[in-house]
Short mmCIF file of C-alpha atoms in Angstrom, two decimals:
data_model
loop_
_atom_site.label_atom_id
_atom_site.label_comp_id
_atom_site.label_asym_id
_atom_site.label_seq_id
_atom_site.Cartn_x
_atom_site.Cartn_y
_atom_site.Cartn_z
CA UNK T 1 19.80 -11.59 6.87
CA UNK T 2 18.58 -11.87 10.23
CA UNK T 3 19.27 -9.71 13.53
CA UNK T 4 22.77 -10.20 15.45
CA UNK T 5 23.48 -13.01 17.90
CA UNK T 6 21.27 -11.63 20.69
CA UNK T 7 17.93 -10.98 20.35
CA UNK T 8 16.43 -7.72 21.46
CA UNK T 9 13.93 -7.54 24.03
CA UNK T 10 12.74 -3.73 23.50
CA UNK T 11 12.05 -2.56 20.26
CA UNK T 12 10.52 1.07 19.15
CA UNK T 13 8.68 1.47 15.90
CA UNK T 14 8.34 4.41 14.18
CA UNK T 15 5.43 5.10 12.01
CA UNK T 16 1.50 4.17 13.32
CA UNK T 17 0.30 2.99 10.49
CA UNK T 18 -1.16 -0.37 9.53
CA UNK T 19 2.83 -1.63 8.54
CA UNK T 20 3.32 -0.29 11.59
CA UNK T 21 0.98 -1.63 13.98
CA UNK T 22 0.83 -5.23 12.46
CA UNK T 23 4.96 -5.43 13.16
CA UNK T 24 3.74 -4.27 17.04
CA UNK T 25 1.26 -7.27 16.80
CA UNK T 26 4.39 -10.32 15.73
CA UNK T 27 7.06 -8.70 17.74
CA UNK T 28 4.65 -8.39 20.99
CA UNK T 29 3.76 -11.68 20.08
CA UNK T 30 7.39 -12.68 20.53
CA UNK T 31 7.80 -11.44 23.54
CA UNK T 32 9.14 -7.71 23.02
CA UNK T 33 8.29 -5.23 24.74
CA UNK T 34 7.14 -2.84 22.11
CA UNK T 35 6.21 0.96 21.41
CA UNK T 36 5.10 2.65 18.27
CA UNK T 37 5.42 6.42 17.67
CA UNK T 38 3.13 8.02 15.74
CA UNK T 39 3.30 11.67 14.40
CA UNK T 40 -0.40 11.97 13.93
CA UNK T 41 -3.31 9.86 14.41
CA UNK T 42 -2.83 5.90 14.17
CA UNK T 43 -3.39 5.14 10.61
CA UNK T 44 -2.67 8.51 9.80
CA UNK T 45 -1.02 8.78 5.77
CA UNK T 46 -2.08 6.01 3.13
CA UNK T 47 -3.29 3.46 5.75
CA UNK T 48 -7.48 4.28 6.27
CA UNK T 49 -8.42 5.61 2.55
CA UNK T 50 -7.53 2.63 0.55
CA UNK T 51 -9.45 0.45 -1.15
CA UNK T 52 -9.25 -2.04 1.05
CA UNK T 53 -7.95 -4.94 -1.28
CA UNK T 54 -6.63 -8.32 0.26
CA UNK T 55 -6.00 -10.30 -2.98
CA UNK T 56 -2.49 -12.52 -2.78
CA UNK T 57 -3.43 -13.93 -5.90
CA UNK T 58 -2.95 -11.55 -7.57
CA UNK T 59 0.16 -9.32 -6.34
CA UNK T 60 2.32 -7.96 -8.98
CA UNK T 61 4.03 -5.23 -9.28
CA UNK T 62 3.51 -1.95 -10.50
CA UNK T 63 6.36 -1.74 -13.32
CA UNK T 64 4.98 -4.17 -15.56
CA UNK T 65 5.75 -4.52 -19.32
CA UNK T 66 4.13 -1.49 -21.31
CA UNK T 67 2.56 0.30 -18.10
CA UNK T 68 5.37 2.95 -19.54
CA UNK T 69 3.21 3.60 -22.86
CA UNK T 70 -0.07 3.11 -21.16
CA UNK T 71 0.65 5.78 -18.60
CA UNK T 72 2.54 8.47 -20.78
CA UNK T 73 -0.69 7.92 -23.66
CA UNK T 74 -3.37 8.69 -21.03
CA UNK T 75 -1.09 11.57 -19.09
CA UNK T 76 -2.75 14.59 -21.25
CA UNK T 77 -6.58 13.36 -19.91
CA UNK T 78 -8.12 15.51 -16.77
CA UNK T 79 -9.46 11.99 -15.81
CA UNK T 80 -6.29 10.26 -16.45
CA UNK T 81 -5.09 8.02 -14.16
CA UNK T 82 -2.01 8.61 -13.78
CA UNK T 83 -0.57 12.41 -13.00
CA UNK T 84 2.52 13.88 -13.14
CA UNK T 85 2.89 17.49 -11.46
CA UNK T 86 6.26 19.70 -12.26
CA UNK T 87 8.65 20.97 -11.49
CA UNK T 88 9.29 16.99 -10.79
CA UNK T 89 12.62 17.47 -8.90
CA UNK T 90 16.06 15.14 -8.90
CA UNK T 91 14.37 12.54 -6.99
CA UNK T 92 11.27 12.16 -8.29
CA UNK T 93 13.12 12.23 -12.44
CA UNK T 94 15.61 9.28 -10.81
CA UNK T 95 12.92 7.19 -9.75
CA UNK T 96 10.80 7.31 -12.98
CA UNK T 97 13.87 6.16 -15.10
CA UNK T 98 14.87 3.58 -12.91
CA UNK T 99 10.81 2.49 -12.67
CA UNK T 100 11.29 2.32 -16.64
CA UNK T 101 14.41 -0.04 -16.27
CA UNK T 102 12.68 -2.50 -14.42
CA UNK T 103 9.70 -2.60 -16.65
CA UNK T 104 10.44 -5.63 -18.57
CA UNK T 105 9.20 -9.12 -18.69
CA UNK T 106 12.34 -10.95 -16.82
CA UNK T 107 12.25 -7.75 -13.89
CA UNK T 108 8.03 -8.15 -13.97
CA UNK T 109 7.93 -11.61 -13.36
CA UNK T 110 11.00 -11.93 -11.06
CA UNK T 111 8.84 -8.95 -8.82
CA UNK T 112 5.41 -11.43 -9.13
CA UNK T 113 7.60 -14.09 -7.55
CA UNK T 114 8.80 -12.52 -5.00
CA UNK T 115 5.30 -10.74 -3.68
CA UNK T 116 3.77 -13.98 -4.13
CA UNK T 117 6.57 -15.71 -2.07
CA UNK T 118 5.51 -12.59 0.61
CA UNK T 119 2.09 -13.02 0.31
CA UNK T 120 1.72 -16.57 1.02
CA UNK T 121 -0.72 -17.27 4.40
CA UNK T 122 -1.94 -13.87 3.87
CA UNK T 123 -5.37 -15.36 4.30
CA UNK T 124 -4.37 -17.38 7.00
CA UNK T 125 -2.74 -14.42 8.87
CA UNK T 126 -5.80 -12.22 8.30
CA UNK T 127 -8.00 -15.55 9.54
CA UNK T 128 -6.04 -15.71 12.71
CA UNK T 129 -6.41 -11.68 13.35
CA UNK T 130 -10.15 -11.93 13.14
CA UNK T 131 -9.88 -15.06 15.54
CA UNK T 132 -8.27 -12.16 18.08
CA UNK T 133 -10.93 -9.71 17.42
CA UNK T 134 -9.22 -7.70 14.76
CA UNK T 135 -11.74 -7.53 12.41
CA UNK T 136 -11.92 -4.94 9.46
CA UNK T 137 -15.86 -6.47 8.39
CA UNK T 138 -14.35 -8.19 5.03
CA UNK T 139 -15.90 -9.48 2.15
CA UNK T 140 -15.11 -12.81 0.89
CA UNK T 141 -16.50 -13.35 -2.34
CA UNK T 142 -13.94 -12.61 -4.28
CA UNK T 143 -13.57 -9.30 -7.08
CA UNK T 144 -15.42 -8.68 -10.29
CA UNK T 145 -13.40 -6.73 -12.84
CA UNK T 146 -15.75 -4.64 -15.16
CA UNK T 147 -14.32 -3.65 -19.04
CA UNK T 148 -15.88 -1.66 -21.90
CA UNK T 149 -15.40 -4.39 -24.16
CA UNK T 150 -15.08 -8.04 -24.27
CA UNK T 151 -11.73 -7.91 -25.99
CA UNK T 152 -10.86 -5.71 -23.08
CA UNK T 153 -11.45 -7.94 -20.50
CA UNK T 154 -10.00 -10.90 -22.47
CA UNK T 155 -6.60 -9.37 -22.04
CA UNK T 156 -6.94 -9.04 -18.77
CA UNK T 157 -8.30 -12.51 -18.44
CA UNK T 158 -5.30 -13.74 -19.82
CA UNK T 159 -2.65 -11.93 -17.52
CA UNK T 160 -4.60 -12.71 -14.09
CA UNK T 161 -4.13 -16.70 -16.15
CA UNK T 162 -0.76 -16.36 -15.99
CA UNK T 163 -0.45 -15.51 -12.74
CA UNK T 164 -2.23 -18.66 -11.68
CA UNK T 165 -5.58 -16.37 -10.00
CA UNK T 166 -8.18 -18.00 -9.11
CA UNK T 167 -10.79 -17.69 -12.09
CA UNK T 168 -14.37 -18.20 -11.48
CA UNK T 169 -15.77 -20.67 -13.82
CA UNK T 170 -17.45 -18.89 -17.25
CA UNK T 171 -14.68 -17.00 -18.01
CA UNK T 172 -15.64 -13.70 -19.34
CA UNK T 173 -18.81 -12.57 -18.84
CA UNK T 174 -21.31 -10.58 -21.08
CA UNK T 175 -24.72 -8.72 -21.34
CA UNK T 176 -27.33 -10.83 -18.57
CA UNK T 177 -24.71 -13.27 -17.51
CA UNK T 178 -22.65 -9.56 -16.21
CA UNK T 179 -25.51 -8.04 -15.17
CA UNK T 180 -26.84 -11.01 -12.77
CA UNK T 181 -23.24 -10.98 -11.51
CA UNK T 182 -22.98 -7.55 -10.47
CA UNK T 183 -26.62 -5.52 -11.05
CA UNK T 184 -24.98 -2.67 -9.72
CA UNK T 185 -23.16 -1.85 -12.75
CA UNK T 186 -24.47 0.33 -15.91
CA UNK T 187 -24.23 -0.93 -19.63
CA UNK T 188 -20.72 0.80 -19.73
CA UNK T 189 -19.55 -2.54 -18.25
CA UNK T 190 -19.63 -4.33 -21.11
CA UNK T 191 -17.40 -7.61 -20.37
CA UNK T 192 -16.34 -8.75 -17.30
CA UNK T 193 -14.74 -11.29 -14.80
CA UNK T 194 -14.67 -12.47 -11.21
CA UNK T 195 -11.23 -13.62 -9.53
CA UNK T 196 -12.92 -15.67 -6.79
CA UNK T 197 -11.39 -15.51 -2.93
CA UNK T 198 -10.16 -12.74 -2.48
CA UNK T 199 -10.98 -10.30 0.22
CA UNK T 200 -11.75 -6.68 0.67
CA UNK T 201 -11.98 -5.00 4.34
CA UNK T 202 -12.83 -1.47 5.52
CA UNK T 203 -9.19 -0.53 6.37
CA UNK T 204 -9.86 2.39 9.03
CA UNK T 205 -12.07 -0.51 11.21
CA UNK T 206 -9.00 -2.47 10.87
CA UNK T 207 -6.50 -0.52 12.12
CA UNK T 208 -8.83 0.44 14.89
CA UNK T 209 -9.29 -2.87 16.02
CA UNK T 210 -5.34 -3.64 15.25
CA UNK T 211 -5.03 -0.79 17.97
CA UNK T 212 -7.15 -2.24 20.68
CA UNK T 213 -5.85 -5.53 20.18
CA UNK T 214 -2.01 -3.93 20.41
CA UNK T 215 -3.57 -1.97 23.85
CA UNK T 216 -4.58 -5.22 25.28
CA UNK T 217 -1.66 -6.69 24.41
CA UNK T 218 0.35 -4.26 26.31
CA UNK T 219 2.05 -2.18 23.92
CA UNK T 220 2.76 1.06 24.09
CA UNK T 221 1.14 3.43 21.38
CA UNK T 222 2.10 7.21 21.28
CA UNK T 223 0.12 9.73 18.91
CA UNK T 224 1.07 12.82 18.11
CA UNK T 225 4.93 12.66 18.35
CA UNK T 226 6.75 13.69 15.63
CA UNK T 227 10.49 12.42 15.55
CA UNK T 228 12.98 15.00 15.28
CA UNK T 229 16.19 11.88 14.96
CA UNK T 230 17.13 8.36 15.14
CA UNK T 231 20.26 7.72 17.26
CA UNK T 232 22.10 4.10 17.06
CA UNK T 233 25.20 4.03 19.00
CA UNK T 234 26.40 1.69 22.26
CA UNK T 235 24.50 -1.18 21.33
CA UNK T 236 21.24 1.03 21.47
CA UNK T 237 19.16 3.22 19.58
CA UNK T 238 17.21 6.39 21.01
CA UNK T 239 14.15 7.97 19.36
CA UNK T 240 14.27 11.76 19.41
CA UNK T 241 10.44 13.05 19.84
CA UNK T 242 8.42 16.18 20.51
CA UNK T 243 6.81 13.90 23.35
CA UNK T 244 10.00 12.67 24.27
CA UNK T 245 12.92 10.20 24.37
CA UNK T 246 12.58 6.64 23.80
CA UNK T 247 15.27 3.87 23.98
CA UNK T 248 15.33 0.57 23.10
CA UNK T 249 17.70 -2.09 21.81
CA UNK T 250 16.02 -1.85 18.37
CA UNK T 251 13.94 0.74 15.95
CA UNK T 252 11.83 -0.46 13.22
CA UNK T 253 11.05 2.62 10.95
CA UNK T 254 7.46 1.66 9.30
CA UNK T 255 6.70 5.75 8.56
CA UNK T 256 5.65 5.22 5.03
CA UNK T 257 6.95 7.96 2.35
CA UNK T 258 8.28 9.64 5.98
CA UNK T 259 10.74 6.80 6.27
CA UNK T 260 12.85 8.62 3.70
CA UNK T 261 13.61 11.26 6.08
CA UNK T 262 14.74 9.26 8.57
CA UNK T 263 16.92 7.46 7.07
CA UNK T 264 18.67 10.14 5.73
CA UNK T 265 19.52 11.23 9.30
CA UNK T 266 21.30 8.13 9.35
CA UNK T 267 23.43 9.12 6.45
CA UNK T 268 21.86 7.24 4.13
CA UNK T 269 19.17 7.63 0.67
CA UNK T 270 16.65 5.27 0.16
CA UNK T 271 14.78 5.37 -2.76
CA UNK T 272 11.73 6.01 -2.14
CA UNK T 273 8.80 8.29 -3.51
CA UNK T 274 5.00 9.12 -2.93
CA UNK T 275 2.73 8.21 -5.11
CA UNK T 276 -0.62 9.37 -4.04
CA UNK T 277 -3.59 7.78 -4.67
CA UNK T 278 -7.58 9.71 -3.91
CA UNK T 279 -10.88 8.42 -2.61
CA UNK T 280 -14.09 9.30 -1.22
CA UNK T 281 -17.38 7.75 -0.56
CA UNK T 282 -21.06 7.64 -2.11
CA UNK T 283 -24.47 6.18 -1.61
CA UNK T 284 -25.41 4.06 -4.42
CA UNK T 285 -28.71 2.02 -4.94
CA UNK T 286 -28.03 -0.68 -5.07
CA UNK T 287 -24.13 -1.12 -4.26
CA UNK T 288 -21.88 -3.40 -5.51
CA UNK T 289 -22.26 -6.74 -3.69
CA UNK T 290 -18.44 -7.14 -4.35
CA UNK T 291 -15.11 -5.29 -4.67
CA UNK T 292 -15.33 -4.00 -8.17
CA UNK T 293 -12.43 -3.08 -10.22
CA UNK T 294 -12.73 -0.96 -13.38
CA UNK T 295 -10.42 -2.04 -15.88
CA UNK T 296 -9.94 0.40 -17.87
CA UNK T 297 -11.34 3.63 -15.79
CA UNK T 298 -7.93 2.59 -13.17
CA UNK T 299 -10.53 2.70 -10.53
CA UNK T 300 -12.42 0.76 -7.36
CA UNK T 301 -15.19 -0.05 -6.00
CA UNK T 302 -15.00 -1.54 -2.48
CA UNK T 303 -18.84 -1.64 -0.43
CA UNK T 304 -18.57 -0.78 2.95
CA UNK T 305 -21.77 -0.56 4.91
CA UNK T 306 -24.28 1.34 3.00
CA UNK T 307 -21.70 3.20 1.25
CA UNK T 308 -19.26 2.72 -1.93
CA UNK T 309 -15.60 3.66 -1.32
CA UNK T 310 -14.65 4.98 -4.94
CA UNK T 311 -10.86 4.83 -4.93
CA UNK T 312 -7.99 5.69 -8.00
CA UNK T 313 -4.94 7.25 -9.40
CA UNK T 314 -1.63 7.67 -8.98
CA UNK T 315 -0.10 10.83 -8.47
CA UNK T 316 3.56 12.23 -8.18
CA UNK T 317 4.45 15.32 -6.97
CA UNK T 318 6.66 17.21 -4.47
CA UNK T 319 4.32 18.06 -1.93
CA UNK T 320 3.61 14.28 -0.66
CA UNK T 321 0.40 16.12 1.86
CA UNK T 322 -1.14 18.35 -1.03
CA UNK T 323 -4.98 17.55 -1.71
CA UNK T 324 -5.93 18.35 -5.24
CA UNK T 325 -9.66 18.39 -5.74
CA UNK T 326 -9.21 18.09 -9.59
CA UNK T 327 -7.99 14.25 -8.79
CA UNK T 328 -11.38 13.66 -6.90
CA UNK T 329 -13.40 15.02 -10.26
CA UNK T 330 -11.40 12.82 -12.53
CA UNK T 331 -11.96 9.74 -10.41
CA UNK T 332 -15.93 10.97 -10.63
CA UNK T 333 -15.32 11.42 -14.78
CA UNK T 334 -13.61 7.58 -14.79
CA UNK T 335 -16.19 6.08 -12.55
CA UNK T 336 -19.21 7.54 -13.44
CA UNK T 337 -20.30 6.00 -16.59
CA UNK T 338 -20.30 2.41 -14.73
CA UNK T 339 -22.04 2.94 -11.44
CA UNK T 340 -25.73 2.78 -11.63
CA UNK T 341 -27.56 5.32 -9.33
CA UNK T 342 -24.50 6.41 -7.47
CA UNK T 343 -24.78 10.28 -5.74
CA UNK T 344 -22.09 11.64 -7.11
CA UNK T 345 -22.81 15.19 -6.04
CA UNK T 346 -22.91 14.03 -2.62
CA UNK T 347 -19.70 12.62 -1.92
CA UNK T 348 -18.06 11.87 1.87
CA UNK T 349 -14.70 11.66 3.23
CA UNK T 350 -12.77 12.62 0.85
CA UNK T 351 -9.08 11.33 1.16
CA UNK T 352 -5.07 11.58 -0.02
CA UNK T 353 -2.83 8.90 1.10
CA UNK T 354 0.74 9.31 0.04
CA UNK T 355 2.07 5.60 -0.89
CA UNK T 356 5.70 4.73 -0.51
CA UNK T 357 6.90 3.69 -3.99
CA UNK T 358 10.21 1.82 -5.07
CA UNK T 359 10.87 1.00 -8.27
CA UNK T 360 11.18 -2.33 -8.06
CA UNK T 361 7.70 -2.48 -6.70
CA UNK T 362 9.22 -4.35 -3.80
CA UNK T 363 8.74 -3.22 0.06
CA UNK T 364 11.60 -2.87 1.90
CA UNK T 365 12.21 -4.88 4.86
CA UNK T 366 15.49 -5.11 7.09
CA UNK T 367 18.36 -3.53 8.30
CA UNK T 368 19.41 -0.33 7.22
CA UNK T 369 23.03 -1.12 5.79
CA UNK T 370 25.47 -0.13 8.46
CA UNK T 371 22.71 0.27 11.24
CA UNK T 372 22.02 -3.30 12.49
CA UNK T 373 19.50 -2.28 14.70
CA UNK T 374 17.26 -0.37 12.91
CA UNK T 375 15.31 -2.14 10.45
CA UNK T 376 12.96 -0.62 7.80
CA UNK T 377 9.54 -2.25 7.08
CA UNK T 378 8.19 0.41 4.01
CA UNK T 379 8.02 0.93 0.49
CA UNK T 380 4.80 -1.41 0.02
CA UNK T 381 3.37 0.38 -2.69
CA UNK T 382 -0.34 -0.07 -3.62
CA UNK T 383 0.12 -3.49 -1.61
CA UNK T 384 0.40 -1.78 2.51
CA UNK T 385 -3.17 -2.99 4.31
CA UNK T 386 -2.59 -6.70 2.17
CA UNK T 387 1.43 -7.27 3.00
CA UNK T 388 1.28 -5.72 6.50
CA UNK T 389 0.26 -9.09 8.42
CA UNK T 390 3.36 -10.65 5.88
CA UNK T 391 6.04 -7.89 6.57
CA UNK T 392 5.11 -7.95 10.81
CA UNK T 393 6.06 -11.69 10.49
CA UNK T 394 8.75 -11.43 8.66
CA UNK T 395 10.61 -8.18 10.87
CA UNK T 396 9.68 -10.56 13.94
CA UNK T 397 11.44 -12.98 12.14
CA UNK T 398 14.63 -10.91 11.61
CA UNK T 399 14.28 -9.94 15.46
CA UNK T 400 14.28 -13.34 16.58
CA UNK T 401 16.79 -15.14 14.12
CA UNK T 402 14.01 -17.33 12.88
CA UNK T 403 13.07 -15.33 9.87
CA UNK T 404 13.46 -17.51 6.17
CA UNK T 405 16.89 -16.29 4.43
CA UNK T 406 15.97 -16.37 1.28
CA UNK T 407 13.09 -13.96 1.58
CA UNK T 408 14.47 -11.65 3.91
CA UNK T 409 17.18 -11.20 1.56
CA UNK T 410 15.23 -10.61 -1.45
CA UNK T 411 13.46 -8.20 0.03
CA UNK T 412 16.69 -6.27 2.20
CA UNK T 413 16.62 -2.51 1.98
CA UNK T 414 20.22 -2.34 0.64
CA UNK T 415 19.23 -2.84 -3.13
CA UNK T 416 17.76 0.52 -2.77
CA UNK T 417 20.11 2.28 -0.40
CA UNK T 418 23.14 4.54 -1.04
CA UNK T 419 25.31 7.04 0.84
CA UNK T 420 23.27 10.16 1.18
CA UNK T 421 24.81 13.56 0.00
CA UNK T 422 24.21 16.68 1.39
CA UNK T 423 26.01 18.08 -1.49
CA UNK T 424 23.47 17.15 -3.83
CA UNK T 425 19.68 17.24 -1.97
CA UNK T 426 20.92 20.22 0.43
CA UNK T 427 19.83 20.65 3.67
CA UNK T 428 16.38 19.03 5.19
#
């Protein structure tokens, strides 16, 4: 599916995150004239706290064959990974059982193919923003995953296998052979391996430097505007602001979990919910000299400078904004027995990021059905700082008539798009 017979030459994008900003980059690229609202700070939501992961060998997504079991054994833990706040709500109820359907083998591996299809250049798109001085100070060596046991890790051996990754010769590691690999880990880690390539970034530098690059470029970035309504009528499409109008041929809406909202003033549902994930930072002597994933604690390691970003879990609620300090203590209770003299008393900039979940595990990119000319780029996931370069292509793609059919359409937002109701959800 690609954009109607004439091209647009203005284009407004909602939402100043990195989804956000990297469509800016492609469509300025292409010649639009471009402006991105933001209702807070650039990289305001789940775009600066991550764990700054760039791994396209190994995107999959979330609803994998028994992550059901694995999630509902570990939800009575404090340190559990996953959490599950009530009263859940409609929404919230219709996306877990719809999250369950698609957790099969067929849906799983159908979901690996298409991220993968997504994903491919990622390193060469994140080459060519470093060659324009939008650099997030990555790592390059590649991510060690750390397990209690060797049996552990062999499991997870064999799934990264089967998804082709790129394993570092050795196999699974144990005892000295772990320990030169990664001396910043404790005995806890008892097996491990390294997936060799992949990247990790500081993901707040980046979408700095994604800003000043955009301000060079010429395009127009406005913080602190929140949008009241989308308007598409006449063969144009007006953003509604607290800072303003703004008109333009198109409107890409890239405002994360916030994107639900404004499609809804469209008359339509997406479905879409926030599953928030925690993280802070701690000194640690010495760090990791890689990313480092803990396999069976759910959580990550990413060095950045002289600190450790310590991100994890996944947690649904109604309140998409709420900060629950509990989550940063189990993340501490998960992490702890692995990191060798990390301060965990003295932890720094502690962080919520509300991700936009579908239950496919898909993002959403494309026309909203019935509204040609506005175009959602959202619903990434876990998978927003490594699929933003991807998804900017591929919306300047759809802009410009030049984007590939058959991924645009696997990845079209009207697989997850009804009629919305006002009957049923009440008024907003």
């Amino acid at each position: 599916m690609t954009f109607p017979d004439t091209p647009p030459a203005t284009v407004t994008i909602v939402g100043g995150g990195v989804v956000g900003l990297a469509c800016a980059h492609y469509l300025s690229g292409a010649g639009l004239r471009v402006t991105v609202i933001e209702r807070d700070r650039l990289g305001s939501g789940a775009s600066r706290g991550n764990a700054g992961e760039v791994c396209p060998d190994l995107v999959e997504p979330l609803a994998a064959p028994g992550v059901i079991g694995t999630a509902l054994r570990g939800l009575h833990r404090r340190d559990g990974a996953l959490a599950i706040h009530p009263p859940a709500g409609a929404e919230l109820l219709r996306f877990l059982v719809r999250f369950g359907m698609r957790a099969t083998s067929r849906q799983y591996a159908r979901g690996a193919a298409a991220l993968g299809a997504l994903a491919r250049g990622t390193f060469g798109l994140f080459e060519e923003l470093e060659a324009a001085g939008v650099d997030g100070a990555a790592h390059k060596d590649g991510f060690l995953f750390a397990f209690p046991s060797r049996e552990y890790a062999a499991e997870a051996l064999a799934a990264f296998r089967r998804l082709d990754a790129p394993i570092a010769p050795g196999g699974v590691l144990e005892g000295a052979r772990l320990a030169a690999a990664e001396p910043s880990l404790t005995e806890g880690a008892r097996a491990g391996f390294v997936v060799e390539r992949q990247w990790s970034l500081d993901p707040s530098l980046f979408v700095d430097r994604l800003a000043e690059r955009l301000r060079s470029d010429g395009v127009e970035l406005v913080e602190g505007a929140r949008v009241s309504s989308i308007v598409d009528r006449s063969g144009r499409t007006e953003v509604r602001t607290s800072a303003g109008t703004f008109r333009a041929d198109t409107v890409v809406i890239a405002a994360g979990i916030g994107s639900r909202e404004l499609v809804r003033g469209l008359g339509k549902d997406v479905d879409l919910v926030a599953g928030k994930g925690y993280s802070f930072s701690v000194a640690a002597e010495p760090p990791p000299s890689r990313l480092v994933h803990l396999g069976a604690a759910k959580v990550v390691l990413t060095p950045m400078g002289k600190r450790v970003r310590v991100a994890g879990t996944m947690e649904f609620e109604r309140d998409a904004d709420r900060f629950r300090q509990r989550r940063i203590e189990a993340i501490v209770a998960a992490a702890r027995p692995y990191l060798r003299h990390a301060d965990w008393d003295d932890r720094q900039e502690e962080w919520v990021g509300p991700r936009p979940m579908t239950p496919d595990g898909l993002p959403l990119i494309g026309p909203v059905p019935g509204h040609p000319r506005v175009l959602l780029a959202t619903g990434h996931n876990m998978l927003g700082l490594m699929l933003a370069p991807a998804t900017g292509r591929l919306v300047a793609g759809l802009l410009t008539g030049t984007a590939d059919p058959g991924l645009s359409s696997t990845f079209a937002p009207v697989r997850s798009i009804r009629r919305y109701s006002w009957c049923v959800h009440g008024a907003h």
